[in-house]
Structures are given as C-alpha cells and as structure tokens.
Amino acid sequence: MCDSSRLILTPSYLACRHRRRPVRVYRLLRRMKFAKEEVEREMEIKNLKLYMENQSIIEENERLRKKAFLLHKENQVLLSRLQNFSNHKPSQPSSDLSDCGREIKQNHL
C-alpha cells in the first residue's frame, strides 16, 4: 500500500506521507495529554496534603485559643484576689492564696 522506499513523488506516495503526519501529531497529543494528566494528579496530591496540614493547623489554633482564654480568666481571678488581699489584709494570708490556686485549678476542669 504505502512503500516508504519509493523516491518517486507520486500522488499515492504524497497521500501516504500525508497520512503519517496525523499519526505523529496524534502520538504527540496523546503524550502531552498523559503528561498533563500526570501533572494534574501531582497537583491534586499536593493540594490534598496542604489541605490536611491546614486543617491540623486550624485545630491546633483553636486548642491554643481556648487555652489562652482559660489562662486569661485565671489571670483575672488572681489579680482580683490579689487586689482583695491587699485591701482587706486577712488574718491568714497563706491559706487564702493556697485556696485561690485550688479554686482556679477546679475552674479549669
């Protein structure tokens, strides 16, 4: 049908040469499509990894925010007790301060 050993430029030879180019283009397009799909898969994997890392950072941020809120409340309680202590001067200051620490720890639970 199509003999590439011919050197004569006949219409059938030119038609044969014309048919070869689309095959090469098709192969090139197929390779490009495969490469594009591979890049898309890699990007999807990277995107998923970043999403998971972002979720863990968000969870840690919420946990630290709650801890900071509790520490702020504890600080307010201690400051209030210190002001009350300096204003009233109780007869047993050491027991008052130790009770304050126990009460704050119970509030955290």
Coordinates of C-alpha atoms in Angstrom, one line a residue:
M1 CA 0.0 0.0 0.0
C2 CA 2.4 2.7 1.2
D3 CA 6.0 2.0 0.5
S4 CA 8.5 4.4 2.1
S5 CA 11.4 3.1 0.0
R6 CA 10.0 4.8 -3.1
L7 CA 11.7 8.0 -4.1
I8 CA 9.3 9.0 -6.8
L9 CA 6.9 11.7 -5.8
T10 CA 3.7 10.1 -7.0
P11 CA 0.2 11.1 -5.7
S12 CA -0.1 7.9 -3.8
Y13 CA 3.3 8.5 -2.1
L14 CA 2.3 12.0 -1.2
A15 CA -1.0 10.7 0.2
C16 CA 0.9 8.2 2.2
R17 CA 3.2 10.8 3.6
H18 CA 0.2 13.0 4.4
R19 CA -1.3 10.2 6.5
R20 CA 1.8 9.7 8.6
R21 CA 1.8 13.2 10.0
P22 CA -1.6 12.9 11.8
V23 CA -0.3 9.8 13.4
R24 CA 2.7 11.6 14.7
V25 CA 0.6 14.5 15.8
Y26 CA -1.8 12.1 17.5
R27 CA 1.0 10.4 19.4
L28 CA 2.4 13.8 20.4
L29 CA -1.0 15.0 21.5
R30 CA -1.5 11.7 23.4
R31 CA 1.9 12.2 25.2
M32 CA 1.0 15.8 26.0
K33 CA -2.4 14.7 27.4
F34 CA -0.7 12.0 29.5
A35 CA 1.8 14.5 30.8
K36 CA -0.9 17.0 31.6
E37 CA -2.9 14.3 33.5
E38 CA 0.2 13.4 35.4
V39 CA 0.8 17.0 36.4
E40 CA -2.8 17.4 37.4
R41 CA -2.6 14.3 39.6
E42 CA 0.6 15.6 41.3
M43 CA -1.1 18.9 41.9
E44 CA -4.2 17.2 43.4
I45 CA -2.0 15.2 45.7
K46 CA 0.0 18.4 46.8
N47 CA -3.3 20.2 47.3
L48 CA -4.7 17.4 49.4
K49 CA -1.5 17.4 51.6
L50 CA -1.7 21.2 52.0
Y51 CA -5.4 20.9 52.9
M52 CA -4.7 18.3 55.6
E53 CA -1.8 20.4 57.0
N54 CA -4.1 23.5 57.1
Q55 CA -6.8 21.5 58.9
S56 CA -4.3 20.4 61.6
I57 CA -3.0 24.0 62.0
I58 CA -6.6 25.2 62.4
E59 CA -7.3 22.6 65.1
E60 CA -4.1 23.5 66.9
N61 CA -5.0 27.2 66.7
E62 CA -8.4 26.6 68.3
R63 CA -6.9 24.5 71.0
L64 CA -4.4 27.2 71.8
R65 CA -7.1 29.9 71.7
K66 CA -9.1 28.0 74.3
K67 CA -6.0 27.6 76.5
A68 CA -5.2 31.3 76.2
F69 CA -8.8 32.2 77.2
L70 CA -8.6 30.0 80.3
L71 CA -5.2 31.5 81.2
H72 CA -6.6 35.0 80.8
K73 CA -9.5 34.1 83.1
E74 CA -7.1 32.6 85.6
N75 CA -5.0 35.8 85.5
Q76 CA -8.1 37.9 86.1
V77 CA -9.1 35.8 89.1
L78 CA -5.6 36.0 90.6
L79 CA -5.4 39.7 90.0
S80 CA -8.8 40.2 91.7
R81 CA -7.8 38.1 94.7
L82 CA -4.5 40.0 94.9
Q83 CA -6.4 43.3 95.0
N84 CA -8.8 42.0 97.6
F85 CA -6.0 40.6 99.6
S86 CA -4.1 44.0 99.6
N87 CA -7.3 45.9 100.5
H88 CA -8.6 43.7 103.3
K89 CA -5.4 42.2 104.8
P90 CA -6.8 38.9 106.0
S91 CA -5.6 37.2 109.2
Q92 CA -4.4 34.1 107.4
P93 CA -2.9 35.1 104.1
S94 CA -1.1 31.9 103.3
S95 CA -4.3 29.8 103.4
D96 CA -6.2 32.3 101.3
L97 CA -3.6 32.1 98.5
S98 CA -3.5 28.3 98.5
D99 CA -7.3 28.2 98.3
C100 CA -7.1 30.5 95.3
G101 CA -4.8 28.1 93.5
R102 CA -7.1 25.2 94.2
E103 CA -10.2 27.1 93.1
I104 CA -8.6 28.1 89.8
K105 CA -7.5 24.6 89.0
Q106 CA -11.0 23.3 89.7
N107 CA -12.4 26.0 87.3
H108 CA -10.2 24.6 84.5
L109 CA -11.7 21.2 84.9

